[in-house]
mmCIF file of C-alpha atoms and ligand atoms in Angstrom:
data_model
loop_
_atom_site.group_PDB
_atom_site.id
_atom_site.type_symbol
_atom_site.label_atom_id
_atom_site.label_comp_id
_atom_site.label_asym_id
_atom_site.label_seq_id
_atom_site.Cartn_x
_atom_site.Cartn_y
_atom_site.Cartn_z
ATOM 1 C CA MET A 1098 -26.336 36.884 24.409
ATOM 2 C CA LYS A 1099 -24.179 38.860 21.732
ATOM 3 C CA ARG A 1100 -21.168 37.625 23.768
ATOM 4 C CA PHE A 1101 -23.077 33.758 23.873
ATOM 5 C CA PHE A 1102 -23.365 34.438 20.567
ATOM 6 C CA SER A 1103 -19.559 35.063 18.870
ATOM 7 C CA THR A 1104 -18.522 31.623 21.747
ATOM 8 C CA PHE A 1105 -21.212 30.270 20.186
ATOM 9 C CA ILE A 1106 -19.483 30.338 16.498
ATOM 10 C CA LEU A 1107 -15.544 30.471 17.542
ATOM 11 C CA LEU A 1108 -16.895 27.271 18.896
ATOM 12 C CA ILE A 1109 -18.871 25.754 15.756
ATOM 13 C CA ILE A 1110 -15.644 27.124 13.611
ATOM 14 C CA THR A 1111 -13.358 24.838 16.577
ATOM 15 C CA VAL A 1112 -15.769 21.925 15.650
ATOM 16 C CA LEU A 1113 -15.431 22.880 11.689
ATOM 17 C CA VAL A 1114 -11.560 23.346 11.716
ATOM 18 C CA PHE A 1115 -10.992 19.680 13.593
ATOM 19 C CA ALA A 1116 -13.331 17.405 11.874
ATOM 20 C CA GLN A 1117 -11.561 19.198 8.471
ATOM 21 C CA GLY A 1118 -8.698 16.836 9.885
ATOM 22 C CA GLN A 1119 -10.442 13.362 11.126
ATOM 23 C CA PRO A 1120 -10.640 11.568 7.534
ATOM 24 C CA LYS A 1121 -13.747 8.356 6.855
ATOM 25 C CA ASN A 1122 -11.296 7.495 4.886
ATOM 26 C CA VAL A 1123 -7.841 6.065 4.413
ATOM 27 C CA ILE A 1124 -6.028 4.729 1.447
ATOM 28 C CA LEU A 1125 -2.235 4.071 1.939
ATOM 29 C CA LEU A 1126 -0.531 3.179 -1.347
ATOM 30 C CA ILE A 1127 2.616 1.471 -0.774
ATOM 31 C CA GLY A 1128 5.649 0.729 -3.264
ATOM 32 C CA ASP A 1129 7.512 -2.285 -2.161
ATOM 33 C CA GLY A 1130 10.693 -1.549 -2.335
ATOM 34 C CA MET A 1131 10.337 2.289 -3.697
ATOM 35 C CA GLY A 1132 12.549 4.738 -2.295
ATOM 36 C CA PRO A 1133 14.477 8.397 -3.186
ATOM 37 C CA GLU A 1134 15.583 6.866 -5.995
ATOM 38 C CA GLN A 1135 13.179 4.795 -7.420
ATOM 39 C CA VAL A 1136 10.764 7.834 -7.154
ATOM 40 C CA ARG A 1137 12.784 10.524 -8.877
ATOM 41 C CA SER A 1138 13.307 7.539 -11.948
ATOM 42 C CA LEU A 1139 9.829 8.869 -12.775
ATOM 43 C CA LYS A 1140 10.153 12.440 -13.542
ATOM 44 C CA TYR A 1141 12.453 11.495 -16.149
ATOM 45 C CA LEU A 1142 10.640 8.110 -17.419
ATOM 46 C CA ASN A 1143 7.796 10.273 -17.972
ATOM 47 C CA GLY A 1144 9.940 12.774 -19.721
ATOM 48 C CA GLY A 1145 9.293 16.142 -17.717
ATOM 49 C CA VAL A 1146 7.144 15.316 -15.437
ATOM 50 C CA PRO A 1147 6.977 13.874 -11.580
ATOM 51 C CA GLY A 1148 5.292 11.612 -10.381
ATOM 52 C CA VAL A 1149 2.065 12.102 -8.776
ATOM 53 C CA MET A 1150 2.573 11.441 -5.606
ATOM 54 C CA THR A 1151 5.509 13.637 -5.422
ATOM 55 C CA GLN A 1152 3.179 16.725 -5.944
ATOM 56 C CA PHE A 1153 0.897 15.808 -2.997
ATOM 57 C CA PRO A 1154 1.351 19.145 -0.460
ATOM 58 C CA TYR A 1155 3.000 17.147 2.460
ATOM 59 C CA HIS A 1156 6.072 15.826 2.232
ATOM 60 C CA GLY A 1157 7.759 13.968 5.112
ATOM 61 C CA TRP A 1158 11.131 10.822 5.546
ATOM 62 C CA SER A 1159 10.699 7.323 7.173
ATOM 63 C CA MET A 1160 13.757 5.553 8.731
ATOM 64 C CA THR A 1161 12.861 1.248 8.644
ATOM 65 C CA TYR A 1162 15.126 -0.326 10.269
ATOM 66 C CA SER A 1163 13.106 -3.430 11.666
ATOM 67 C CA LEU A 1164 13.064 -4.813 15.406
ATOM 68 C CA SER A 1165 15.753 -7.710 15.008
ATOM 69 C CA ASP A 1166 17.548 -6.230 12.472
ATOM 70 C CA THR A 1167 19.188 -3.105 10.647
ATOM 71 C CA ILE A 1168 17.720 -3.573 7.395
ATOM 72 C CA THR A 1169 13.927 -4.626 7.060
ATOM 73 C CA ASP A 1170 12.467 -7.108 4.937
ATOM 74 C CA SER A 1171 8.990 -6.619 4.135
ATOM 75 C CA ALA A 1172 6.952 -8.763 6.416
ATOM 76 C CA ALA A 1173 8.307 -6.879 9.103
ATOM 77 C CA GLY A 1174 8.404 -3.256 6.937
ATOM 78 C CA GLY A 1175 4.998 -3.822 6.036
ATOM 79 C CA SER A 1176 4.380 -5.139 10.089
ATOM 80 C CA ALA A 1177 5.422 -1.528 11.564
ATOM 81 C CA LEU A 1178 3.182 -0.070 8.515
ATOM 82 C CA SER A 1179 0.479 -1.776 10.162
ATOM 83 C CA THR A 1180 0.232 -2.075 12.842
ATOM 84 C CA GLY A 1181 2.521 0.834 14.172
ATOM 85 C CA LYS A 1182 4.502 -1.521 16.609
ATOM 86 C CA LYS A 1183 9.042 -3.155 15.257
ATOM 87 C CA THR A 1184 8.782 -6.410 15.078
ATOM 88 C CA ILE A 1185 11.720 -9.185 13.313
ATOM 89 C CA ASN A 1186 12.470 -9.818 10.319
ATOM 90 C CA GLY A 1187 9.909 -12.831 8.541
ATOM 91 C CA TYR A 1188 7.529 -12.251 11.399
ATOM 92 C CA VAL A 1189 4.196 -10.895 9.826
ATOM 93 C CA ALA A 1190 1.537 -8.907 12.296
ATOM 94 C CA CYS A 1191 2.909 -9.935 15.154
ATOM 95 C CA ASN A 1192 5.029 -9.041 18.212
ATOM 96 C CA GLU A 1193 8.620 -11.473 18.729
ATOM 97 C CA ASP A 1194 6.527 -14.203 21.353
ATOM 98 C CA GLY A 1195 4.049 -14.480 18.162
ATOM 99 C CA THR A 1196 1.241 -12.259 20.315
ATOM 100 C CA PRO A 1197 -1.000 -11.071 17.142
ATOM 101 C CA ASN A 1198 -0.689 -6.962 16.487
ATOM 102 C CA GLN A 1199 -4.097 -5.644 15.798
ATOM 103 C CA THR A 1200 -4.113 -4.241 11.950
ATOM 104 C CA LEU A 1201 -5.262 -0.839 10.509
ATOM 105 C CA LEU A 1202 -7.785 -3.136 8.240
ATOM 106 C CA GLU A 1203 -9.073 -5.268 11.163
ATOM 107 C CA TRP A 1204 -9.274 -2.137 13.389
ATOM 108 C CA ALA A 1205 -11.676 -0.015 10.107
ATOM 109 C CA HIS A 1206 -13.639 -3.424 10.064
ATOM 110 C CA GLN A 1207 -13.905 -3.057 14.630
ATOM 111 C CA HIS A 1208 -15.501 0.680 13.746
ATOM 112 C CA GLY A 1209 -17.503 -0.924 11.264
ATOM 113 C CA LYS A 1210 -15.945 0.641 7.866
ATOM 114 C CA ALA A 1211 -15.206 -1.622 4.164
ATOM 115 C CA THR A 1212 -11.382 -2.822 3.594
ATOM 116 C CA GLY A 1213 -9.623 -3.651 0.685
ATOM 117 C CA ILE A 1214 -6.611 -5.077 -0.895
ATOM 118 C CA VAL A 1215 -5.402 -5.097 -3.767
ATOM 119 C CA VAL A 1216 -1.825 -5.758 -4.981
ATOM 120 C CA THR A 1217 0.650 -6.940 -7.724
ATOM 121 C CA SER A 1218 2.390 -10.051 -5.780
ATOM 122 C CA HIS A 1219 0.472 -13.467 -3.896
ATOM 123 C CA ILE A 1220 -2.328 -11.791 -2.208
ATOM 124 C CA THR A 1221 0.031 -14.513 0.465
ATOM 125 C CA ASP A 1222 2.903 -12.313 0.054
ATOM 126 C CA ALA A 1223 4.903 -10.699 3.421
ATOM 127 C CA THR A 1224 3.202 -6.682 2.162
ATOM 128 C CA PRO A 1225 -0.703 -7.368 1.389
ATOM 129 C CA ALA A 1226 -0.674 -10.172 4.321
ATOM 130 C CA ASP A 1227 0.713 -8.405 6.814
ATOM 131 C CA PHE A 1228 -2.655 -6.143 7.234
ATOM 132 C CA TYR A 1229 -4.848 -9.349 7.546
ATOM 133 C CA ALA A 1230 -3.376 -12.777 8.635
ATOM 134 C CA HIS A 1231 -0.826 -13.029 11.621
ATOM 135 C CA VAL A 1232 2.311 -15.934 11.550
ATOM 136 C CA THR A 1233 5.588 -15.940 12.700
ATOM 137 C CA SER A 1234 6.762 -16.876 9.437
ATOM 138 C CA ARG A 1235 6.173 -14.531 5.878
ATOM 139 C CA LYS A 1236 6.747 -18.647 4.406
ATOM 140 C CA MET A 1237 3.524 -19.164 5.608
ATOM 141 C CA MET A 1238 1.772 -19.195 2.589
ATOM 142 C CA ASP A 1239 -0.483 -21.865 2.584
ATOM 143 C CA GLU A 1240 -1.608 -20.892 6.562
ATOM 144 C CA ILE A 1241 -2.279 -17.347 5.476
ATOM 145 C CA ALA A 1242 -4.595 -18.436 2.573
ATOM 146 C CA ARG A 1243 -6.412 -19.562 4.995
ATOM 147 C CA GLN A 1244 -6.334 -16.692 7.297
ATOM 148 C CA LEU A 1245 -7.365 -14.627 4.411
ATOM 149 C CA ALA A 1246 -10.277 -16.513 3.446
ATOM 150 C CA PHE A 1247 -11.620 -16.704 7.418
ATOM 151 C CA SER A 1248 -11.407 -12.935 7.184
ATOM 152 C CA ASP A 1249 -13.211 -9.385 7.594
ATOM 153 C CA VAL A 1250 -11.252 -8.594 4.166
ATOM 154 C CA ASP A 1251 -14.138 -7.314 1.323
ATOM 155 C CA PHE A 1252 -11.910 -6.482 -1.382
ATOM 156 C CA ALA A 1253 -9.063 -8.330 -2.202
ATOM 157 C CA VAL A 1254 -7.430 -8.594 -5.635
ATOM 158 C CA GLY A 1255 -3.964 -11.310 -5.906
ATOM 159 C CA GLY A 1256 -2.457 -13.066 -7.538
ATOM 160 C CA TYR A 1257 -1.005 -16.240 -6.594
ATOM 161 C CA LEU A 1258 -5.014 -19.125 -7.061
ATOM 162 C CA ASN A 1259 -3.416 -22.197 -6.270
ATOM 163 C CA TYR A 1260 -2.841 -21.878 -2.397
ATOM 164 C CA PHE A 1261 -6.509 -20.958 -2.316
ATOM 165 C CA LEU A 1262 -6.871 -24.844 -4.121
ATOM 166 C CA PRO A 1263 -7.263 -27.985 -2.140
ATOM 167 C CA ASP A 1264 -5.584 -30.269 -5.102
ATOM 168 C CA LYS A 1265 -2.381 -27.486 -4.761
ATOM 169 C CA ARG A 1266 -2.560 -27.631 -0.416
ATOM 170 C CA ASP A 1267 -1.183 -30.005 1.977
ATOM 171 C CA ASP A 1268 -4.203 -30.118 4.673
ATOM 172 C CA LYS A 1269 -6.265 -30.411 1.292
ATOM 173 C CA LEU A 1270 -8.844 -27.283 2.244
ATOM 174 C CA ALA A 1271 -10.921 -25.601 -0.596
ATOM 175 C CA LEU A 1272 -10.652 -22.051 0.432
ATOM 176 C CA VAL A 1273 -11.729 -21.078 -3.069
ATOM 177 C CA ASP A 1274 -15.514 -23.206 -2.127
ATOM 178 C CA THR A 1275 -14.674 -21.926 1.659
ATOM 179 C CA MET A 1276 -15.100 -17.788 0.225
ATOM 180 C CA LYS A 1277 -17.938 -18.894 -1.805
ATOM 181 C CA LYS A 1278 -19.544 -19.519 0.896
ATOM 182 C CA ARG A 1279 -18.482 -17.344 3.331
ATOM 183 C CA GLY A 1280 -20.819 -14.612 0.572
ATOM 184 C CA TYR A 1281 -17.754 -13.672 -1.936
ATOM 185 C CA THR A 1282 -17.168 -12.763 -5.042
ATOM 186 C CA VAL A 1283 -14.925 -14.894 -6.798
ATOM 187 C CA CYS A 1284 -13.034 -13.313 -9.369
ATOM 188 C CA TYR A 1285 -10.385 -14.758 -11.828
ATOM 189 C CA ASN A 1286 -9.547 -11.448 -14.131
ATOM 190 C CA THR A 1287 -10.493 -8.465 -14.714
ATOM 191 C CA THR A 1288 -13.064 -8.024 -16.648
ATOM 192 C CA GLU A 1289 -15.192 -10.195 -14.226
ATOM 193 C CA LEU A 1290 -13.367 -8.063 -11.376
ATOM 194 C CA THR A 1291 -15.009 -5.257 -13.611
ATOM 195 C CA ALA A 1292 -17.662 -6.691 -12.942
ATOM 196 C CA ALA A 1293 -18.610 -7.468 -10.324
ATOM 197 C CA ALA A 1294 -21.898 -5.748 -9.004
ATOM 198 C CA GLN A 1295 -20.980 -5.721 -4.854
ATOM 199 C CA LEU A 1296 -19.006 -6.931 -1.593
ATOM 200 C CA PRO A 1297 -17.560 -9.198 -0.007
ATOM 201 C CA VAL A 1298 -14.783 -9.900 -3.621
ATOM 202 C CA VAL A 1299 -11.783 -11.617 -3.863
ATOM 203 C CA ALA A 1300 -9.974 -11.661 -6.908
ATOM 204 C CA LEU A 1301 -7.216 -14.266 -8.097
ATOM 205 C CA MET A 1302 -6.113 -13.283 -10.835
ATOM 206 C CA SER A 1303 -2.653 -15.370 -11.543
ATOM 207 C CA GLU A 1304 -2.345 -18.875 -11.164
ATOM 208 C CA LYS A 1305 1.579 -19.045 -9.741
ATOM 209 C CA LYS A 1306 3.450 -15.832 -9.697
ATOM 210 C CA PRO A 1307 2.180 -12.840 -11.299
ATOM 211 C CA ASP A 1308 3.480 -11.382 -14.172
ATOM 212 C CA ARG A 1309 5.602 -8.264 -14.086
ATOM 213 C CA ALA A 1310 3.167 -4.944 -15.811
ATOM 214 C CA SER A 1311 4.152 -6.197 -19.387
ATOM 215 C CA ASP A 1312 2.474 -9.553 -19.825
ATOM 216 C CA ARG A 1313 -0.185 -9.330 -16.840
ATOM 217 C CA GLY A 1314 -2.583 -6.963 -18.758
ATOM 218 C CA GLU A 1315 -4.459 -3.925 -16.946
ATOM 219 C CA TRP A 1316 -4.943 -5.393 -13.236
ATOM 220 C CA LEU A 1317 -3.775 -2.305 -11.238
ATOM 221 C CA ALA A 1318 -5.373 0.555 -11.658
ATOM 222 C CA PRO A 1319 -8.921 -1.636 -12.181
ATOM 223 C CA ALA A 1320 -8.800 -3.049 -9.297
ATOM 224 C CA VAL A 1321 -8.513 0.773 -7.529
ATOM 225 C CA THR A 1322 -10.667 1.744 -9.476
ATOM 226 C CA LYS A 1323 -13.200 -0.972 -8.239
ATOM 227 C CA ALA A 1324 -12.348 -0.739 -4.982
ATOM 228 C CA LEU A 1325 -13.252 2.554 -4.219
ATOM 229 C CA GLN A 1326 -15.895 2.357 -6.394
ATOM 230 C CA LEU A 1327 -17.564 -1.152 -4.365
ATOM 231 C CA LEU A 1328 -16.323 0.296 -0.581
ATOM 232 C CA GLU A 1329 -17.243 3.594 -1.278
ATOM 233 C CA ASN A 1330 -20.981 2.420 -0.407
ATOM 234 C CA ASP A 1331 -20.538 2.115 3.899
ATOM 235 C CA GLU A 1332 -21.208 5.172 5.191
ATOM 236 C CA ASP A 1333 -18.558 4.110 7.840
ATOM 237 C CA GLY A 1334 -15.507 4.906 5.489
ATOM 238 C CA PHE A 1335 -13.234 3.507 4.709
ATOM 239 C CA PHE A 1336 -9.460 1.160 4.464
ATOM 240 C CA LEU A 1337 -7.711 0.364 0.722
ATOM 241 C CA MET A 1338 -4.218 -0.578 0.904
ATOM 242 C CA VAL A 1339 -3.371 -0.761 -2.494
ATOM 243 C CA GLU A 1340 1.050 -2.358 -3.593
ATOM 244 C CA GLY A 1341 3.454 -1.925 -5.639
ATOM 245 C CA SER A 1342 4.675 -5.269 -5.241
ATOM 246 C CA GLN A 1343 6.758 -6.628 -8.220
ATOM 247 C CA ILE A 1344 9.135 -2.433 -8.052
ATOM 248 C CA ASP A 1345 11.034 -4.828 -5.107
ATOM 249 C CA TRP A 1346 10.807 -8.002 -6.886
ATOM 250 C CA ALA A 1347 12.456 -6.180 -9.902
ATOM 251 C CA CYS A 1348 14.734 -3.789 -7.692
ATOM 252 C CA HIS A 1349 16.164 -7.481 -6.020
ATOM 253 C CA VAL A 1350 17.401 -7.917 -9.542
ATOM 254 C CA ASN A 1351 18.706 -4.695 -10.193
ATOM 255 C CA ASN A 1352 15.985 -5.454 -14.281
ATOM 256 C CA PHE A 1353 15.815 -1.296 -14.117
ATOM 257 C CA GLY A 1354 13.244 -1.502 -16.920
ATOM 258 C CA HIS A 1355 11.087 -3.696 -14.909
ATOM 259 C CA MET A 1356 11.744 -1.036 -12.631
ATOM 260 C CA SER A 1357 10.429 1.917 -14.275
ATOM 261 C CA GLU A 1358 6.570 -0.698 -15.409
ATOM 262 C CA GLU A 1359 6.705 -1.570 -11.640
ATOM 263 C CA ILE A 1360 6.564 2.727 -10.699
ATOM 264 C CA LEU A 1361 4.992 3.568 -13.214
ATOM 265 C CA ASP A 1362 1.768 1.464 -12.968
ATOM 266 C CA PHE A 1363 2.044 2.023 -9.129
ATOM 267 C CA ASP A 1364 2.202 6.134 -9.953
ATOM 268 C CA ASN A 1365 -1.134 5.649 -11.568
ATOM 269 C CA ALA A 1366 -3.490 4.295 -9.218
ATOM 270 C CA VAL A 1367 -1.765 6.884 -6.671
ATOM 271 C CA LEU A 1368 -2.713 9.672 -9.289
ATOM 272 C CA ILE A 1369 -6.611 7.147 -9.170
ATOM 273 C CA ALA A 1370 -6.259 7.518 -5.581
ATOM 274 C CA TYR A 1371 -5.689 11.653 -5.898
ATOM 275 C CA GLN A 1372 -8.614 12.552 -7.973
ATOM 276 C CA TYR A 1373 -11.147 9.980 -5.863
ATOM 277 C CA ALA A 1374 -9.601 12.346 -2.501
ATOM 278 C CA GLN A 1375 -10.232 15.083 -4.266
ATOM 279 C CA THR A 1376 -13.742 15.341 -5.071
ATOM 280 C CA HIS A 1377 -14.370 13.018 -1.867
ATOM 281 C CA PRO A 1378 -12.266 15.507 0.992
ATOM 282 C CA ASN A 1379 -13.079 12.854 3.455
ATOM 283 C CA THR A 1380 -10.027 10.361 2.684
ATOM 284 C CA LEU A 1381 -6.401 11.197 3.633
ATOM 285 C CA VAL A 1382 -4.534 9.079 0.995
ATOM 286 C CA ILE A 1383 -0.352 7.867 2.586
ATOM 287 C CA VAL A 1384 1.703 6.943 0.425
ATOM 288 C CA THR A 1385 4.838 5.356 0.757
ATOM 289 C CA ALA A 1386 7.022 1.471 1.010
ATOM 290 C CA ASP A 1387 8.120 -0.650 3.326
ATOM 291 C CA HIS A 1388 12.210 -0.292 2.689
ATOM 292 C CA GLU A 1389 14.444 0.405 0.091
ATOM 293 C CA THR A 1390 15.711 -2.526 -2.050
ATOM 294 C CA GLY A 1391 18.977 -2.426 -4.655
ATOM 295 C CA GLY A 1392 20.650 0.738 -3.373
ATOM 296 C CA LEU A 1393 19.161 3.046 -6.952
ATOM 297 C CA LYS A 1394 21.459 5.530 -7.213
ATOM 298 C CA ILE A 1395 20.855 7.919 -10.769
ATOM 299 C CA ASN A 1396 23.450 10.318 -12.015
ATOM 300 C CA ASP A 1397 23.109 13.991 -10.257
ATOM 301 C CA LYS A 1398 24.457 14.806 -14.668
ATOM 302 C CA ILE A 1399 21.593 13.400 -16.339
ATOM 303 C CA ASP A 1400 20.050 16.355 -15.286
ATOM 304 C CA ARG A 1401 22.449 18.238 -17.670
ATOM 305 C CA LEU A 1402 20.566 16.477 -20.496
ATOM 306 C CA SER A 1403 16.958 18.066 -22.477
ATOM 307 C CA PRO A 1404 13.582 15.425 -20.639
ATOM 308 C CA LYS A 1405 13.730 14.142 -23.849
ATOM 309 C CA THR A 1406 17.010 12.951 -24.433
ATOM 310 C CA ALA A 1407 17.105 11.934 -20.568
ATOM 311 C CA GLN A 1408 14.044 9.503 -20.663
ATOM 312 C CA LYS A 1409 16.083 8.252 -23.486
ATOM 313 C CA LYS A 1410 19.423 7.993 -22.243
ATOM 314 C CA LEU A 1411 17.961 6.980 -18.251
ATOM 315 C CA LYS A 1412 19.436 3.809 -18.504
ATOM 316 C CA LYS A 1413 22.711 4.655 -19.051
ATOM 317 C CA TYR A 1414 22.890 7.134 -15.894
ATOM 318 C CA VAL A 1415 21.608 3.586 -13.365
ATOM 319 C CA THR A 1416 23.696 2.190 -10.918
ATOM 320 C CA TRP A 1417 22.665 -0.284 -8.483
ATOM 321 C CA LYS A 1418 24.650 -1.425 -4.668
ATOM 322 C CA LYS A 1419 23.835 -4.906 -3.851
ATOM 323 C CA LEU A 1420 20.679 -7.100 -4.427
ATOM 324 C CA TYR A 1421 19.440 -6.651 -1.450
ATOM 325 C CA HIS A 1422 17.367 -4.401 1.136
ATOM 326 C CA THR A 1423 19.061 -1.337 2.233
ATOM 327 C CA ASN A 1424 17.739 0.827 5.371
ATOM 328 C CA THR A 1425 17.813 4.434 3.041
ATOM 329 C CA ASP A 1426 14.910 6.277 4.618
ATOM 330 C CA VAL A 1427 12.038 6.034 1.989
ATOM 331 C CA PRO A 1428 9.523 9.493 1.646
ATOM 332 C CA VAL A 1429 5.916 9.519 2.893
ATOM 333 C CA TYR A 1430 3.605 11.693 0.956
ATOM 334 C CA ALA A 1431 0.217 12.559 2.138
ATOM 335 C CA PHE A 1432 -3.133 13.952 0.585
ATOM 336 C CA GLY A 1433 -6.465 14.670 2.667
ATOM 337 C CA PRO A 1434 -7.171 15.927 6.124
ATOM 338 C CA GLY A 1435 -4.701 15.363 8.454
ATOM 339 C CA ALA A 1436 -1.910 15.245 6.007
ATOM 340 C CA GLU A 1437 0.088 17.956 7.633
ATOM 341 C CA LEU A 1438 0.823 15.154 10.536
ATOM 342 C CA PHE A 1439 3.379 13.418 8.170
ATOM 343 C CA GLN A 1440 5.873 15.755 7.231
ATOM 344 C CA GLY A 1441 10.506 15.651 8.849
ATOM 345 C CA ARG A 1442 11.903 12.077 9.754
ATOM 346 C CA MET A 1443 9.712 9.528 11.133
ATOM 347 C CA GLU A 1444 10.246 5.697 12.273
ATOM 348 C CA ASN A 1445 7.994 3.773 9.467
ATOM 349 C CA THR A 1446 5.585 2.830 12.941
ATOM 350 C CA ASP A 1447 4.401 6.691 13.530
ATOM 351 C CA ILE A 1448 2.662 6.222 10.547
ATOM 352 C CA PRO A 1449 -0.231 3.852 11.209
ATOM 353 C CA GLN A 1450 0.348 5.909 15.011
ATOM 354 C CA LYS A 1451 -0.622 9.442 13.279
ATOM 355 C CA ILE A 1452 -3.387 7.406 11.061
ATOM 356 C CA TRP A 1453 -5.026 6.381 14.090
ATOM 357 C CA SER A 1454 -4.407 9.509 16.093
ATOM 358 C CA ILE A 1455 -6.764 11.357 14.120
ATOM 359 C CA TRP A 1456 -8.871 8.274 12.449
ATOM 360 C CA LYS A 1457 -13.012 8.347 12.872
HETATM 361 MG MG1 LIG B 2565 5.106 -6.988 -0.523
HETATM 362 ZN ZN1 LIG B 2566 11.794 -7.858 -1.174
#
């Protein structure tokens, strides 16, 4: 009898330990174009305090090359992160023959979970599209918008309303009306979004290309907060993808000032997710990038300066290598149940594969 009990207790402990390693909720935060130096810049921008993401307990590296190129674009890079399969540059969650691959978001929906996407680019841009659309060219914005309008995304925030308006589309489809008929609350700004009380919600925050952080007003942080508030009501859990989209845009033109705004904005979103996961221990948070942009380098001599001086003189220590992406490994940071899996050097496709291996 005694032996039975000790075996029984051992079994319970095993189940508990295993269950602890299985997240119910997954939050994936993608800094588009965010390589190691972009992350490192946070330390200097914040006067000596490193980025929130670097405080996560587990850290690894992701190799970003695509199926077609040593240097990926955001469509193929995001597809690897959303589907666990490498694809051709420009392709959105499709194989090279054009057949669709299931995404983390679609898997979550299929398993009864609530789903959300929050970005600071067009909601139809490559990275968000990689999670809900399947097309062989990221440029098919009208088609991507149509696929979002008919998708199972419960919460979507991003820019470029015009792709959803009949007079701006070749096919004249009224996609805002479509979404309203499908039950969506449609919002056009942060005030309306903050007031939204139930899913599904779509917020189209700009008519055209969204502004940079200093001009677009509060957008990312309140959207992430609202997403968590609404998605957590689903008893089966949720999946949320958050993108700091414009880190990439800034690095494409080697604009360090714009990059700084965007990386700070993104790290603030990471903080909201991190704080949520600290009080909701069934939540796995992963922070990574699709690729690095610009070949950014901060001269190590900056570390001889005091944090205050470094903050002031940072720009003078910055060099860029190019106006496009690089194939530098990008960092991966993980917190929550299963986070220990995200260590060492891995394929970008391993990230969703690892998530799938433990997600319940
Ligand atoms: Mg992007
Ligand atoms: Zn780019």
